[in-house]
Amino acid sequence: MGTTAATSTHAFTDPSPPPFYSPLGYIDSNRFRLDKNKAAATHPPGHPAELGELTTFVLPETVTGSAEDVHLGRELVKTWRRDGILQIAFPKDLEVLNYEIRESKRFFALDYAEKAKCVDDQNFAGYIASGEELTDGIADYSEIFTVLKDLPESDHRVKEKWPCHGPVPWPSSVYRDAMTRYMDYQNTTGEKLLKLTSLGLGLQDPETLNRLTRDGWHHMRVLRFPAAHATNGKGKAGRGIGSHTDYGLLVIASQDDVGGLFIRKPRAGERYANWKESSAGKYEDDKHWTYVPPMDNVFTVFPGDMMQYLTNSYLPSTPHKVGLNTRERFAFAYFHEPNFNAYIEPLAEFGGSGEPIHYGTHFTNMFMRNYPERITAERIRKENRLEKLAELKARAN
Ligand SMILES: O=C(O)CCC(=O)C(=O)O
Ligand SMILES: [Fe+2]
């Protein structure tokens, strides 16, 4: 695979390209060739980094376990291990994405008072104002709408006061519809990617990873970053989101044409284990970062903490951060996750030993840390809902 030349496209640069079918047909590799000058011009100021040239893949319509799928899965795994991130192509004018973007911009354009109503004391979903989120104890400038599992009061988990479980405080049914459709689309993408990953990792049973995500705790963040000169003085100059790793299996994200995302490639001697020692803030100000320039019609994909734990760090969780740019920026991050009550253990193929991690506990710990003052965190503390986690763990064993 090309690493130094222009963006390489899987179906074209491989010496023996697999004859897989994609909904796009055979794509024109020029469409995913990076214009370096244009890309460099979008680099947010004050964040030293190399320019990333990512590999772009086309996913097949269905993953059956064919020889082509195994080949593609191996290439995905190889690329994550080398670059920490890759791109997957999607068709132009993807309606579910356009709808989601349009409605998200409409939401962020509402008055602050309207947006601020979108909070819930049982579910961390809803509106997060600029300066409210903390990463490594420092305020982020991002303004966010988070979607988590939307559960009615009648759901047994809500009745039993499981932490983080409750209804999503939607601003409107139109927004609920737009986000639900988009997340359903990405759920399908996530399932395909997990099957390809299982094949690429050589797991005996290619359904191993997908089995963890039954009734998965998939969630999503829609983010608006103000321009660097238009902040409210609550965070660190130039910082959009501090460096961190995400919590689950895979992150599937898209961004507009402004630019702001930086990732850290796997580096010899650097180890993260976010479930036991926070990776937030690590190396935030050094220069070993890779800038991910905006590109049309691609999602970026990288592994999260649980993928790292499952594979005994063969696929490490990719550290990333966001810098503010000279213009406002929008980004859309979908998180493909295990079931809240899943136990994550290193796979037999990767050594198989290690304390099981209760995913819901990891998730709850992370949200309590990021939003310690939110009414949701207050209610968890007031009602001792963290104790519920211990009970759930005991029950699952
Ligand atoms: O803004 C981005 O591109 C990424 C956002 C992010 O890291 C997150 O929401 O966890
Ligand atoms: Fe993230």
JSON list of C-alpha atoms in Angstrom, two decimals, residues 192-306:
[
{"chain": "A", "resi": 192, "resn": "LYS", "atom": "CA", "xyz": [-19.74, -4.56, 8.45]},
{"chain": "A", "resi": 193, "resn": "LEU", "atom": "CA", "xyz": [-16.51, -3.14, 9.82]},
{"chain": "A", "resi": 194, "resn": "LEU", "atom": "CA", "xyz": [-16.58, -5.41, 12.88]},
{"chain": "A", "resi": 195, "resn": "LYS", "atom": "CA", "xyz": [-17.07, -8.49, 10.74]},
{"chain": "A", "resi": 196, "resn": "LEU", "atom": "CA", "xyz": [-14.24, -7.44, 8.42]},
{"chain": "A", "resi": 197, "resn": "THR", "atom": "CA", "xyz": [-12.09, -6.71, 11.47]},
{"chain": "A", "resi": 198, "resn": "SER", "atom": "CA", "xyz": [-12.83, -10.17, 12.94]},
{"chain": "A", "resi": 199, "resn": "LEU", "atom": "CA", "xyz": [-11.81, -11.71, 9.61]},
{"chain": "A", "resi": 200, "resn": "GLY", "atom": "CA", "xyz": [-8.73, -9.50, 9.37]},
{"chain": "A", "resi": 201, "resn": "LEU", "atom": "CA", "xyz": [-7.66, -10.42, 12.91]},
{"chain": "A", "resi": 202, "resn": "GLY", "atom": "CA", "xyz": [-8.05, -14.09, 12.04]},
{"chain": "A", "resi": 203, "resn": "LEU", "atom": "CA", "xyz": [-10.62, -14.77, 14.76]},
{"chain": "A", "resi": 204, "resn": "GLN", "atom": "CA", "xyz": [-12.00, -18.31, 14.69]},
{"chain": "A", "resi": 205, "resn": "ASP", "atom": "CA", "xyz": [-15.56, -17.05, 14.78]},
{"chain": "A", "resi": 206, "resn": "PRO", "atom": "CA", "xyz": [-16.14, -13.99, 12.55]},
{"chain": "A", "resi": 207, "resn": "GLU", "atom": "CA", "xyz": [-19.20, -13.03, 14.63]},
{"chain": "A", "resi": 208, "resn": "THR", "atom": "CA", "xyz": [-17.16, -12.62, 17.82]},
{"chain": "A", "resi": 209, "resn": "LEU", "atom": "CA", "xyz": [-17.06, -8.81, 17.75]},
{"chain": "A", "resi": 210, "resn": "ASN", "atom": "CA", "xyz": [-20.62, -8.32, 16.51]},
{"chain": "A", "resi": 211, "resn": "ARG", "atom": "CA", "xyz": [-21.92, -10.52, 19.30]},
{"chain": "A", "resi": 212, "resn": "LEU", "atom": "CA", "xyz": [-20.69, -7.95, 21.82]},
{"chain": "A", "resi": 213, "resn": "THR", "atom": "CA", "xyz": [-22.85, -5.24, 20.27]},
{"chain": "A", "resi": 214, "resn": "ARG", "atom": "CA", "xyz": [-26.32, -6.80, 20.58]},
{"chain": "A", "resi": 215, "resn": "ASP", "atom": "CA", "xyz": [-28.52, -3.93, 21.73]},
{"chain": "A", "resi": 216, "resn": "GLY", "atom": "CA", "xyz": [-25.22, -2.00, 21.62]},
{"chain": "A", "resi": 217, "resn": "TRP", "atom": "CA", "xyz": [-24.64, 1.20, 23.54]},
{"chain": "A", "resi": 218, "resn": "HIS", "atom": "CA", "xyz": [-24.06, 3.04, 20.25]},
{"chain": "A", "resi": 219, "resn": "HIS", "atom": "CA", "xyz": [-24.04, 6.78, 20.61]},
{"chain": "A", "resi": 220, "resn": "MET", "atom": "CA", "xyz": [-23.19, 9.91, 18.75]},
{"chain": "A", "resi": 221, "resn": "ARG", "atom": "CA", "xyz": [-21.89, 13.42, 19.20]},
{"chain": "A", "resi": 222, "resn": "VAL", "atom": "CA", "xyz": [-22.68, 16.32, 16.91]},
{"chain": "A", "resi": 223, "resn": "LEU", "atom": "CA", "xyz": [-20.08, 19.00, 17.51]},
{"chain": "A", "resi": 224, "resn": "ARG", "atom": "CA", "xyz": [-19.84, 22.67, 16.68]},
{"chain": "A", "resi": 225, "resn": "PHE", "atom": "CA", "xyz": [-16.51, 24.37, 17.26]},
{"chain": "A", "resi": 226, "resn": "PRO", "atom": "CA", "xyz": [-16.44, 28.16, 17.38]},
{"chain": "A", "resi": 227, "resn": "ALA", "atom": "CA", "xyz": [-13.76, 30.00, 15.43]},
{"chain": "A", "resi": 228, "resn": "ALA", "atom": "CA", "xyz": [-10.67, 30.60, 17.59]},
{"chain": "A", "resi": 229, "resn": "HIS", "atom": "CA", "xyz": [-11.40, 34.34, 17.86]},
{"chain": "A", "resi": 230, "resn": "ALA", "atom": "CA", "xyz": [-15.04, 33.79, 18.89]},
{"chain": "A", "resi": 231, "resn": "THR", "atom": "CA", "xyz": [-14.72, 31.82, 22.13]},
{"chain": "A", "resi": 232, "resn": "ASN", "atom": "CA", "xyz": [-16.23, 32.62, 25.54]},
{"chain": "A", "resi": 233, "resn": "GLY", "atom": "CA", "xyz": [-13.04, 32.64, 27.63]},
{"chain": "A", "resi": 234, "resn": "LYS", "atom": "CA", "xyz": [-13.86, 29.40, 29.47]},
{"chain": "A", "resi": 235, "resn": "GLY", "atom": "CA", "xyz": [-11.20, 27.14, 27.93]},
{"chain": "A", "resi": 236, "resn": "LYS", "atom": "CA", "xyz": [-7.60, 27.02, 26.76]},
{"chain": "A", "resi": 237, "resn": "ALA", "atom": "CA", "xyz": [-6.73, 29.23, 23.78]},
{"chain": "A", "resi": 238, "resn": "GLY", "atom": "CA", "xyz": [-6.98, 27.33, 20.50]},
{"chain": "A", "resi": 239, "resn": "ARG", "atom": "CA", "xyz": [-8.27, 24.16, 22.09]},
{"chain": "A", "resi": 240, "resn": "GLY", "atom": "CA", "xyz": [-11.38, 22.51, 20.71]},
{"chain": "A", "resi": 241, "resn": "ILE", "atom": "CA", "xyz": [-11.15, 19.21, 22.60]},
{"chain": "A", "resi": 242, "resn": "GLY", "atom": "CA", "xyz": [-8.15, 18.06, 24.58]},
{"chain": "A", "resi": 243, "resn": "SER", "atom": "CA", "xyz": [-6.33, 14.86, 23.67]},
{"chain": "A", "resi": 244, "resn": "HIS", "atom": "CA", "xyz": [-8.18, 11.68, 24.59]},
{"chain": "A", "resi": 245, "resn": "THR", "atom": "CA", "xyz": [-9.12, 8.22, 23.43]},
{"chain": "A", "resi": 246, "resn": "ASP", "atom": "CA", "xyz": [-12.73, 7.15, 22.89]},
{"chain": "A", "resi": 247, "resn": "TYR", "atom": "CA", "xyz": [-14.29, 4.36, 24.86]},
{"chain": "A", "resi": 248, "resn": "GLY", "atom": "CA", "xyz": [-15.77, 1.58, 22.78]},
{"chain": "A", "resi": 249, "resn": "LEU", "atom": "CA", "xyz": [-15.01, -0.47, 19.67]},
{"chain": "A", "resi": 250, "resn": "LEU", "atom": "CA", "xyz": [-14.96, 1.86, 16.65]},
{"chain": "A", "resi": 251, "resn": "VAL", "atom": "CA", "xyz": [-15.39, 5.58, 16.00]},
{"chain": "A", "resi": 252, "resn": "ILE", "atom": "CA", "xyz": [-16.90, 6.45, 12.60]},
{"chain": "A", "resi": 253, "resn": "ALA", "atom": "CA", "xyz": [-16.74, 10.19, 12.01]},
{"chain": "A", "resi": 254, "resn": "SER", "atom": "CA", "xyz": [-17.18, 12.89, 9.44]},
{"chain": "A", "resi": 255, "resn": "GLN", "atom": "CA", "xyz": [-16.27, 16.55, 9.36]},
{"chain": "A", "resi": 256, "resn": "ASP", "atom": "CA", "xyz": [-17.02, 19.56, 7.20]},
{"chain": "A", "resi": 257, "resn": "ASP", "atom": "CA", "xyz": [-14.38, 21.30, 5.06]},
{"chain": "A", "resi": 258, "resn": "VAL", "atom": "CA", "xyz": [-12.87, 23.48, 7.83]},
{"chain": "A", "resi": 259, "resn": "GLY", "atom": "CA", "xyz": [-10.34, 21.17, 9.53]},
{"chain": "A", "resi": 260, "resn": "GLY", "atom": "CA", "xyz": [-9.49, 20.60, 13.20]},
{"chain": "A", "resi": 261, "resn": "LEU", "atom": "CA", "xyz": [-8.86, 16.91, 13.93]},
{"chain": "A", "resi": 262, "resn": "PHE", "atom": "CA", "xyz": [-5.45, 15.55, 14.92]},
{"chain": "A", "resi": 263, "resn": "ILE", "atom": "CA", "xyz": [-4.63, 11.93, 15.69]},
{"chain": "A", "resi": 264, "resn": "ARG", "atom": "CA", "xyz": [-1.62, 10.14, 17.10]},
{"chain": "A", "resi": 265, "resn": "LYS", "atom": "CA", "xyz": [-0.25, 7.22, 15.14]},
{"chain": "A", "resi": 266, "resn": "PRO", "atom": "CA", "xyz": [0.84, 4.20, 17.19]},
{"chain": "A", "resi": 267, "resn": "ARG", "atom": "CA", "xyz": [4.32, 5.06, 18.45]},
{"chain": "A", "resi": 268, "resn": "ALA", "atom": "CA", "xyz": [6.92, 2.69, 19.86]},
{"chain": "A", "resi": 269, "resn": "GLY", "atom": "CA", "xyz": [7.06, 2.98, 23.64]},
{"chain": "A", "resi": 270, "resn": "GLU", "atom": "CA", "xyz": [3.75, 4.86, 23.99]},
{"chain": "A", "resi": 271, "resn": "ARG", "atom": "CA", "xyz": [1.09, 2.94, 25.85]},
{"chain": "A", "resi": 272, "resn": "TYR", "atom": "CA", "xyz": [-2.39, 3.95, 26.87]},
{"chain": "A", "resi": 273, "resn": "ALA", "atom": "CA", "xyz": [-4.88, 2.04, 29.02]},
{"chain": "A", "resi": 274, "resn": "ASN", "atom": "CA", "xyz": [-7.74, 4.50, 29.44]},
{"chain": "A", "resi": 275, "resn": "TRP", "atom": "CA", "xyz": [-9.88, 2.10, 31.48]},
{"chain": "A", "resi": 276, "resn": "LYS", "atom": "CA", "xyz": [-7.40, 2.12, 34.34]},
{"chain": "A", "resi": 277, "resn": "GLU", "atom": "CA", "xyz": [-5.36, 5.29, 33.89]},
{"chain": "A", "resi": 278, "resn": "SER", "atom": "CA", "xyz": [-6.87, 8.27, 32.07]},
{"chain": "A", "resi": 279, "resn": "SER", "atom": "CA", "xyz": [-5.37, 8.92, 28.64]},
{"chain": "A", "resi": 280, "resn": "ALA", "atom": "CA", "xyz": [-6.94, 12.41, 28.61]},
{"chain": "A", "resi": 281, "resn": "GLY", "atom": "CA", "xyz": [-4.46, 15.24, 28.14]},
{"chain": "A", "resi": 282, "resn": "LYS", "atom": "CA", "xyz": [-1.54, 12.92, 27.33]},
{"chain": "A", "resi": 283, "resn": "TYR", "atom": "CA", "xyz": [1.09, 14.43, 25.03]},
{"chain": "A", "resi": 284, "resn": "GLU", "atom": "CA", "xyz": [-1.38, 17.16, 24.12]},
{"chain": "A", "resi": 285, "resn": "ASP", "atom": "CA", "xyz": [1.27, 19.77, 23.47]},
{"chain": "A", "resi": 286, "resn": "ASP", "atom": "CA", "xyz": [4.04, 17.78, 21.84]},
{"chain": "A", "resi": 287, "resn": "LYS", "atom": "CA", "xyz": [4.59, 17.66, 18.09]},
{"chain": "A", "resi": 288, "resn": "HIS", "atom": "CA", "xyz": [3.99, 14.01, 17.27]},
{"chain": "A", "resi": 289, "resn": "TRP", "atom": "CA", "xyz": [0.52, 14.54, 15.89]},
{"chain": "A", "resi": 290, "resn": "THR", "atom": "CA", "xyz": [-0.95, 13.91, 12.47]},
{"chain": "A", "resi": 291, "resn": "TYR", "atom": "CA", "xyz": [-3.40, 16.39, 11.02]},
{"chain": "A", "resi": 292, "resn": "VAL", "atom": "CA", "xyz": [-6.48, 14.75, 9.40]},
{"chain": "A", "resi": 293, "resn": "PRO", "atom": "CA", "xyz": [-7.43, 17.08, 6.55]},
{"chain": "A", "resi": 294, "resn": "PRO", "atom": "CA", "xyz": [-11.07, 17.27, 5.48]},
{"chain": "A", "resi": 295, "resn": "MET", "atom": "CA", "xyz": [-11.96, 15.18, 2.42]},
{"chain": "A", "resi": 296, "resn": "ASP", "atom": "CA", "xyz": [-15.29, 14.93, 0.63]},
{"chain": "A", "resi": 297, "resn": "ASN", "atom": "CA", "xyz": [-17.33, 11.74, 0.76]},
{"chain": "A", "resi": 298, "resn": "VAL", "atom": "CA", "xyz": [-15.35, 9.85, 3.38]},
{"chain": "A", "resi": 299, "resn": "PHE", "atom": "CA", "xyz": [-15.81, 8.81, 6.98]},
{"chain": "A", "resi": 300, "resn": "THR", "atom": "CA", "xyz": [-12.76, 8.40, 9.16]},
{"chain": "A", "resi": 301, "resn": "VAL", "atom": "CA", "xyz": [-12.62, 5.26, 11.30]},
{"chain": "A", "resi": 302, "resn": "PHE", "atom": "CA", "xyz": [-10.42, 4.39, 14.26]},
{"chain": "A", "resi": 303, "resn": "PRO", "atom": "CA", "xyz": [-10.46, 1.92, 17.18]},
{"chain": "A", "resi": 304, "resn": "GLY", "atom": "CA", "xyz": [-11.54, 2.72, 20.75]},
{"chain": "A", "resi": 305, "resn": "ASP", "atom": "CA", "xyz": [-10.55, 1.50, 24.21]},
{"chain": "A", "resi": 306, "resn": "MET", "atom": "CA", "xyz": [-12.55, -1.75, 24.18]}
]
